[in-house]
Coordinates of N, CA, C and O in Angstrom, one line a residue:
M1 N -95.3 -113.5 92.4 CA -94.2 -112.9 92.0 C -93.2 -113.3 91.2 O -92.5 -114.7 92.1
D2 N -92.9 -112.6 90.7 CA -90.9 -113.0 90.3 C -90.1 -112.1 91.6 O -90.6 -110.6 91.8
L3 N -89.2 -112.1 92.2 CA -88.2 -112.1 92.2 C -86.8 -111.4 92.4 O -86.3 -112.9 91.6
P4 N -86.2 -111.0 92.1 CA -85.0 -111.1 91.8 C -84.4 -112.3 93.0 O -84.5 -111.6 94.1
H5 N -83.5 -112.8 92.2 CA -82.3 -113.5 92.7 C -81.0 -112.7 93.0 O -79.9 -113.1 92.7
G6 N -81.2 -112.3 93.6 CA -80.0 -111.0 94.6 C -80.4 -110.3 96.2 O -82.2 -110.1 96.3
P7 N -79.9 -109.3 96.8 CA -80.2 -108.9 98.2 C -81.1 -107.8 98.2 O -81.3 -108.0 99.8
E8 N -81.6 -107.1 96.8 CA -83.2 -107.1 96.7 C -84.2 -107.6 97.2 O -85.1 -107.3 97.8
A9 N -84.1 -108.7 97.2 CA -85.7 -109.7 97.1 C -86.2 -109.8 98.1 O -87.6 -109.7 97.8
G10 N -85.8 -109.8 98.9 CA -86.2 -109.8 100.3 C -87.3 -108.4 100.9 O -88.3 -108.3 101.0
G11 N -86.9 -107.4 100.3 CA -87.5 -106.1 100.8 C -87.9 -105.8 99.8 O -89.3 -105.7 100.2
E12 N -88.2 -106.2 98.2 CA -89.2 -105.9 97.3 C -90.2 -107.1 98.0 O -91.5 -106.5 98.1
A13 N -90.0 -107.9 98.5 CA -91.4 -109.0 98.7 C -91.9 -109.2 99.5 O -93.4 -108.5 99.5
R14 N -91.4 -107.9 100.5 CA -92.1 -107.3 101.4 C -92.7 -106.4 101.6 O -93.9 -105.7 101.3
R15 N -92.4 -105.3 100.1 CA -92.8 -104.1 100.1 C -94.3 -104.7 99.2 O -95.7 -104.0 99.8
N16 N -94.2 -105.8 98.8 CA -95.3 -105.3 97.6 C -96.3 -107.0 98.9 O -97.9 -106.1 98.7
L17 N -95.7 -107.1 99.1 CA -96.8 -108.3 99.8 C -97.2 -107.1 101.4 O -99.1 -107.5 101.5
R18 N -96.7 -106.4 102.4 CA -97.2 -105.9 102.4 C -99.0 -104.7 102.1 O -100.0 -104.4 102.6
T19 N -99.0 -104.7 100.9 CA -99.7 -104.3 100.1 C -100.8 -104.6 100.5 O -102.3 -104.7 100.1
A20 N -100.3 -105.8 99.5 CA -101.7 -106.9 99.5 C -102.9 -106.9 100.6 O -103.6 -107.5 100.5
L21 N -101.7 -107.0 101.5 CA -102.6 -107.4 102.8 C -103.1 -106.3 103.7 O -104.1 -107.1 104.1
A22 N -102.5 -106.0 103.6 CA -103.3 -103.6 103.4 C -104.4 -103.7 102.8 O -105.8 -103.8 103.2
E23 N -104.8 -103.8 101.7 CA -105.8 -104.1 100.7 C -106.8 -105.0 101.3 O -108.2 -105.0 101.2
R24 N -106.3 -106.3 102.3 CA -107.9 -107.5 102.6 C -107.8 -107.5 104.3 O -109.0 -108.0 104.8
G25 N -107.4 -106.0 104.6 CA -107.3 -105.7 106.2 C -106.7 -106.5 107.1 O -108.2 -106.3 108.3
L26 N -106.3 -106.9 107.0 CA -106.2 -107.9 108.0 C -105.5 -107.9 109.5 O -104.9 -106.2 109.1
P27 N -105.8 -107.4 110.8 CA -104.8 -106.9 111.2 C -103.1 -106.8 111.6 O -102.6 -107.5 111.3
E28 N -102.9 -105.9 111.9 CA -101.2 -105.7 111.7 C -100.7 -107.4 112.5 O -99.3 -107.1 111.4
H29 N -100.9 -107.1 113.6 CA -100.0 -108.2 113.9 C -100.2 -109.7 112.9 O -98.2 -109.9 112.5
V30 N -101.4 -109.8 111.9 CA -100.5 -110.7 111.5 C -99.9 -110.4 111.0 O -98.8 -111.1 109.7
V31 N -99.8 -109.1 109.8 CA -99.0 -108.4 109.1 C -97.8 -108.6 108.9 O -97.2 -109.5 108.4
D32 N -97.9 -108.6 109.6 CA -96.0 -108.4 110.9 C -95.6 -109.5 110.8 O -94.8 -109.7 110.1
D33 N -96.4 -110.8 111.2 CA -95.9 -112.3 111.1 C -95.8 -112.7 109.4 O -94.2 -113.6 109.7
V34 N -96.8 -112.6 109.2 CA -96.7 -112.4 107.3 C -95.4 -112.1 107.1 O -94.8 -112.8 106.4
L35 N -94.8 -111.4 106.3 CA -93.9 -110.1 106.6 C -92.6 -110.5 107.2 O -91.7 -111.4 106.2
I36 N -92.3 -111.2 108.4 CA -91.7 -111.8 108.5 C -90.9 -113.3 108.1 O -89.3 -113.8 107.8
V37 N -93.0 -114.2 108.2 CA -91.9 -115.2 107.0 C -91.7 -115.1 105.8 O -90.9 -116.1 105.2
A38 N -92.0 -114.0 105.2 CA -92.0 -114.3 103.8 C -90.4 -114.3 103.2 O -89.9 -114.4 102.7
G39 N -90.5 -112.6 104.1 CA -88.8 -112.4 104.4 C -87.4 -113.2 104.8 O -86.7 -113.9 103.2
E40 N -87.9 -114.7 105.1 CA -86.9 -115.1 106.2 C -86.9 -116.1 104.6 O -85.2 -116.5 104.3
L41 N -88.2 -116.5 104.2 CA -88.3 -117.9 102.6 C -87.1 -117.4 102.4 O -86.6 -118.3 100.6
V42 N -88.3 -115.7 101.4 CA -87.3 -115.8 100.3 C -85.9 -115.0 100.9 O -85.1 -115.6 99.1
V43 N -84.9 -115.0 101.9 CA -84.0 -114.7 101.6 C -82.6 -116.2 101.9 O -81.6 -116.3 101.4
N44 N -83.5 -116.9 102.6 CA -83.7 -118.4 102.5 C -83.4 -119.1 100.3 O -81.7 -119.4 100.2
A45 N -83.8 -118.2 100.3 CA -84.2 -118.6 99.1 C -83.0 -118.5 98.1 O -82.7 -118.8 97.2
V46 N -82.6 -117.2 98.3 CA -81.3 -116.5 97.5 C -80.3 -116.8 97.8 O -79.5 -117.1 97.3
D47 N -80.3 -117.0 99.5 CA -79.0 -117.4 100.2 C -78.4 -119.7 99.5 O -77.1 -119.8 99.6
H48 N -79.4 -120.2 99.5 CA -79.3 -121.3 99.7 C -80.2 -121.9 98.2 O -79.6 -122.8 97.9
G49 N -81.2 -121.2 97.4 CA -81.4 -121.7 96.2 C -80.5 -121.5 95.0 O -79.6 -120.4 95.4
R50 N -81.1 -121.3 93.3 CA -80.2 -121.5 92.4 C -82.2 -120.0 91.7 O -83.1 -121.0 92.4
P51 N -81.8 -119.9 91.1 CA -82.3 -118.4 90.5 C -82.5 -119.7 89.1 O -81.9 -120.2 89.0
G52 N -84.8 -119.1 88.5 CA -84.6 -120.0 88.0 C -84.6 -119.3 86.1 O -83.3 -118.5 86.5
V53 N -84.0 -119.5 85.4 CA -83.7 -119.8 84.1 C -83.8 -118.0 83.9 O -83.4 -117.3 83.5
L54 N -85.1 -117.4 84.3 CA -85.1 -116.2 84.3 C -84.7 -115.3 85.2 O -84.4 -113.9 85.3
G55 N -83.7 -115.5 85.8 CA -83.3 -115.1 87.1 C -83.8 -114.6 88.3 O -83.7 -113.8 89.2
T56 N -84.2 -115.6 88.5 CA -86.2 -114.8 89.6 C -85.8 -116.2 90.0 O -85.7 -117.4 90.4
I57 N -86.7 -115.7 91.2 CA -86.9 -116.9 92.8 C -88.6 -116.3 92.1 O -89.1 -115.1 91.6
R58 N -89.5 -117.5 93.2 CA -91.3 -117.0 93.2 C -91.3 -116.7 93.4 O -90.8 -118.1 95.0
M59 N -92.3 -116.0 94.4 CA -93.0 -116.1 96.0 C -95.1 -115.5 95.3 O -95.4 -115.2 94.5
A60 N -96.1 -116.4 95.4 CA -96.9 -115.6 95.9 C -97.5 -117.4 96.5 O -97.4 -117.3 98.0
W61 N -99.2 -115.8 97.6 CA -99.6 -116.4 98.4 C -101.4 -116.5 98.1 O -101.5 -115.7 97.0
G62 N -101.5 -116.6 99.0 CA -102.8 -116.8 99.1 C -103.9 -117.0 100.3 O -103.6 -116.5 101.2
F63 N -104.9 -116.9 100.4 CA -105.7 -117.4 101.6 C -106.6 -118.0 102.1 O -107.4 -118.1 101.0
T64 N -106.9 -118.2 102.9 CA -107.8 -119.7 103.3 C -108.4 -118.8 103.8 O -108.8 -118.3 104.8
S65 N -110.0 -119.6 105.1 CA -110.9 -119.2 105.4 C -110.3 -118.7 107.8 O -110.4 -118.4 107.5
R66 N -109.0 -119.6 107.1 CA -108.0 -119.5 108.8 C -106.5 -119.4 108.3 O -106.1 -119.0 110.1
H67 N -105.8 -119.0 106.7 CA -104.6 -119.1 106.7 C -104.4 -117.5 106.2 O -104.8 -117.6 105.2
V68 N -103.8 -117.6 105.7 CA -102.3 -116.5 105.1 C -101.6 -117.7 104.2 O -100.5 -118.4 104.9
V69 N -101.4 -117.6 103.0 CA -100.4 -118.7 102.8 C -99.5 -118.4 102.2 O -99.9 -117.5 100.7
L70 N -97.9 -119.1 102.5 CA -96.7 -118.0 101.0 C -96.0 -119.2 101.1 O -96.5 -121.0 101.6
R71 N -96.1 -119.3 99.2 CA -95.2 -120.3 98.7 C -93.8 -119.5 98.1 O -94.1 -118.1 97.7
V72 N -92.6 -119.8 98.8 CA -91.8 -119.2 97.7 C -90.8 -120.1 97.3 O -90.4 -122.1 97.5
V73 N -90.7 -120.1 95.7 CA -89.5 -121.6 94.8 C -88.8 -120.8 94.6 O -88.4 -119.9 94.0
D74 N -87.6 -121.5 93.8 CA -86.4 -121.2 93.8 C -85.7 -122.6 93.0 O -86.2 -124.2 93.3
A75 N -85.2 -122.6 92.0 CA -85.3 -123.2 91.2 C -84.3 -124.9 91.6 O -83.7 -125.9 90.8
G76 N -83.3 -124.7 92.4 CA -82.4 -125.0 93.6 C -83.9 -126.6 94.8 O -84.6 -126.6 94.7
T77 N -81.7 -127.5 94.5 CA -82.5 -129.1 94.9 C -82.1 -128.5 96.4 O -82.7 -129.1 97.1
G78 N -81.2 -128.0 97.0 CA -80.6 -127.1 98.5 C -80.6 -128.7 99.0 O -80.5 -130.1 98.4
P79 N -79.2 -128.3 99.7 CA -78.7 -129.6 100.7 C -80.2 -130.4 101.6 O -81.5 -130.3 101.7
A80 N -79.9 -131.0 101.5 CA -80.9 -132.7 103.1 C -81.3 -131.3 103.8 O -80.7 -130.5 104.6
F81 N -82.1 -131.2 104.6 CA -82.9 -129.9 105.1 C -83.1 -130.5 106.7 O -82.4 -132.5 107.5
V82 N -82.6 -129.8 107.9 CA -81.6 -130.0 108.7 C -83.3 -129.3 109.8 O -83.8 -128.3 109.2
E83 N -83.6 -130.2 110.7 CA -83.9 -129.4 111.6 C -83.6 -127.4 111.2 O -81.9 -127.7 112.0
P84 N -84.6 -126.8 112.6 CA -84.3 -125.4 112.7 C -83.3 -125.7 114.5 O -83.6 -125.6 115.2
E85 N -82.2 -124.9 114.1 CA -81.5 -124.8 115.6 C -79.9 -124.0 115.2 O -79.5 -123.4 114.4
H86 N -79.6 -123.5 116.6 CA -78.1 -122.3 116.2 C -77.3 -122.8 117.3 O -78.0 -123.0 118.6
E87 N -76.2 -121.9 116.4 CA -75.4 -121.8 117.9 C -75.5 -120.4 118.7 O -75.9 -119.4 118.1
E88 N -75.3 -120.4 120.2 CA -75.9 -119.8 120.7 C -75.3 -118.6 120.3 O -75.2 -117.7 120.6
A89 N -73.8 -118.2 120.2 CA -73.5 -117.5 120.0 C -72.9 -116.9 118.4 O -72.5 -115.7 118.8
S90 N -73.4 -117.4 117.4 CA -74.0 -117.2 116.1 C -74.6 -116.4 116.0 O -75.8 -116.2 116.3
T91 N -74.6 -115.3 114.4 CA -75.5 -114.3 114.1 C -76.1 -114.4 112.8 O -77.0 -113.5 112.3
R92 N -76.3 -115.2 112.4 CA -77.2 -115.9 111.6 C -77.6 -117.3 112.4 O -77.4 -117.5 113.2
G93 N -78.7 -118.2 111.5 CA -79.1 -119.3 111.7 C -80.4 -119.0 112.6 O -80.8 -120.9 113.2
R94 N -81.6 -118.1 112.8 CA -82.7 -118.5 113.6 C -83.9 -118.0 113.0 O -84.8 -117.9 112.9
G95 N -83.4 -118.3 111.7 CA -84.7 -118.0 110.8 C -85.9 -118.7 110.5 O -86.6 -118.2 110.7
L96 N -85.3 -120.0 110.2 CA -85.5 -121.0 110.2 C -86.5 -121.7 111.6 O -87.9 -121.8 111.9
M97 N -85.9 -120.7 112.7 CA -86.1 -121.4 114.1 C -87.6 -120.0 113.6 O -89.5 -120.5 114.8
M98 N -87.4 -119.5 114.1 CA -88.7 -117.6 113.8 C -89.9 -118.5 112.8 O -91.5 -118.2 113.1
V99 N -89.8 -119.4 112.1 CA -90.7 -119.3 110.9 C -91.5 -120.9 111.2 O -92.5 -120.3 111.4
D100 N -90.8 -121.4 112.2 CA -91.3 -122.5 113.1 C -92.8 -122.3 114.0 O -93.4 -122.4 114.2
V101 N -91.5 -121.0 115.0 CA -92.8 -120.4 115.9 C -93.1 -119.8 115.2 O -95.1 -120.2 116.0
I102 N -93.6 -119.2 114.1 CA -95.0 -118.5 114.1 C -96.1 -118.9 112.6 O -97.7 -118.6 113.4
C103 N -95.4 -120.0 112.5 CA -96.8 -120.7 111.6 C -97.7 -121.5 112.2 O -96.8 -122.4 113.3
D104 N -98.6 -122.1 111.9 CA -99.2 -123.8 112.4 C -99.0 -124.3 111.8 O -98.6 -125.7 112.1
D105 N -98.1 -123.9 110.5 CA -97.7 -125.3 110.2 C -97.1 -124.2 108.8 O -96.7 -123.5 107.8
W106 N -95.8 -126.0 107.7 CA -95.1 -125.4 107.2 C -93.7 -126.2 106.5 O -94.0 -127.1 107.3
A107 N -93.4 -126.1 105.5 CA -93.1 -127.5 105.0 C -92.0 -127.3 103.5 O -92.1 -126.0 103.0
V108 N -91.0 -128.2 103.6 CA -89.6 -127.9 102.3 C -90.4 -128.8 101.8 O -90.4 -130.1 102.0
D109 N -91.0 -129.3 99.9 CA -90.4 -129.9 99.1 C -90.3 -129.8 97.9 O -89.9 -129.2 97.5
R110 N -88.8 -130.7 97.9 CA -88.2 -130.6 96.2 C -88.3 -132.1 95.6 O -88.7 -132.9 96.2
G111 N -87.8 -131.0 94.7 CA -88.0 -132.4 93.9 C -87.0 -131.6 92.4 O -85.8 -131.8 93.1
D112 N -87.5 -130.9 90.7 CA -86.6 -130.5 90.3 C -86.3 -128.4 90.9 O -85.3 -128.0 90.2
S113 N -87.0 -127.6 91.4 CA -87.0 -127.0 92.4 C -87.0 -127.1 94.0 O -87.6 -128.8 94.5
T114 N -86.8 -126.1 95.1 CA -87.0 -126.2 96.3 C -88.4 -125.7 95.9 O -88.6 -124.5 95.5
V115 N -89.9 -126.1 97.0 CA -91.2 -125.6 97.3 C -91.1 -125.4 99.0 O -91.1 -126.5 99.6
V116 N -91.1 -124.1 99.2 CA -91.6 -123.7 100.7 C -92.9 -122.9 100.8 O -93.3 -122.3 100.3
T117 N -93.6 -123.7 101.7 CA -95.0 -123.5 101.8 C -94.8 -123.1 103.5 O -94.8 -123.6 104.0
A118 N -96.3 -122.0 104.0 CA -96.4 -121.9 104.8 C -97.2 -120.7 105.4 O -98.3 -120.5 104.0
C119 N -97.6 -121.9 106.5 CA -99.3 -121.3 106.6 C -99.2 -120.4 107.5 O -98.8 -121.3 109.2
I120 N -100.1 -118.7 107.6 CA -100.1 -118.1 109.6 C -101.8 -118.4 109.2 O -102.4 -117.5 108.5
Q121 N -101.6 -118.0 110.7 CA -103.0 -117.6 110.9 C -103.4 -116.6 110.6 O -102.6 -115.9 111.8
R122 N -104.7 -116.9 110.6 CA -105.1 -115.1 110.0 C -105.9 -114.6 111.3 O -105.8 -113.2 112.0

């Protein structure tokens, strides 16, 4: 799914993903976890990445026997990855910590673009 590289991307991603996951009959707590992770990864792609030639970022999802697998791609190469952490008084910076807790596994791959893959247990 192509998403606009702008503030509306997170909401659009969550709406479309909720519909797709509901069609699969996944438990609500799994759907909630997937939406949290998807929203965070998409917003990070908008905040820290670059749009592709069409002005978009891309989100894809699929299913294994045990996981919902999300992939978010933007055209940027991004800064060097830093372990998730935050300042106690900061109002931002906790998103990747949530992703780390929710996901069984997740990874960032950089080349000509940034690809973040996350696996959430079904």
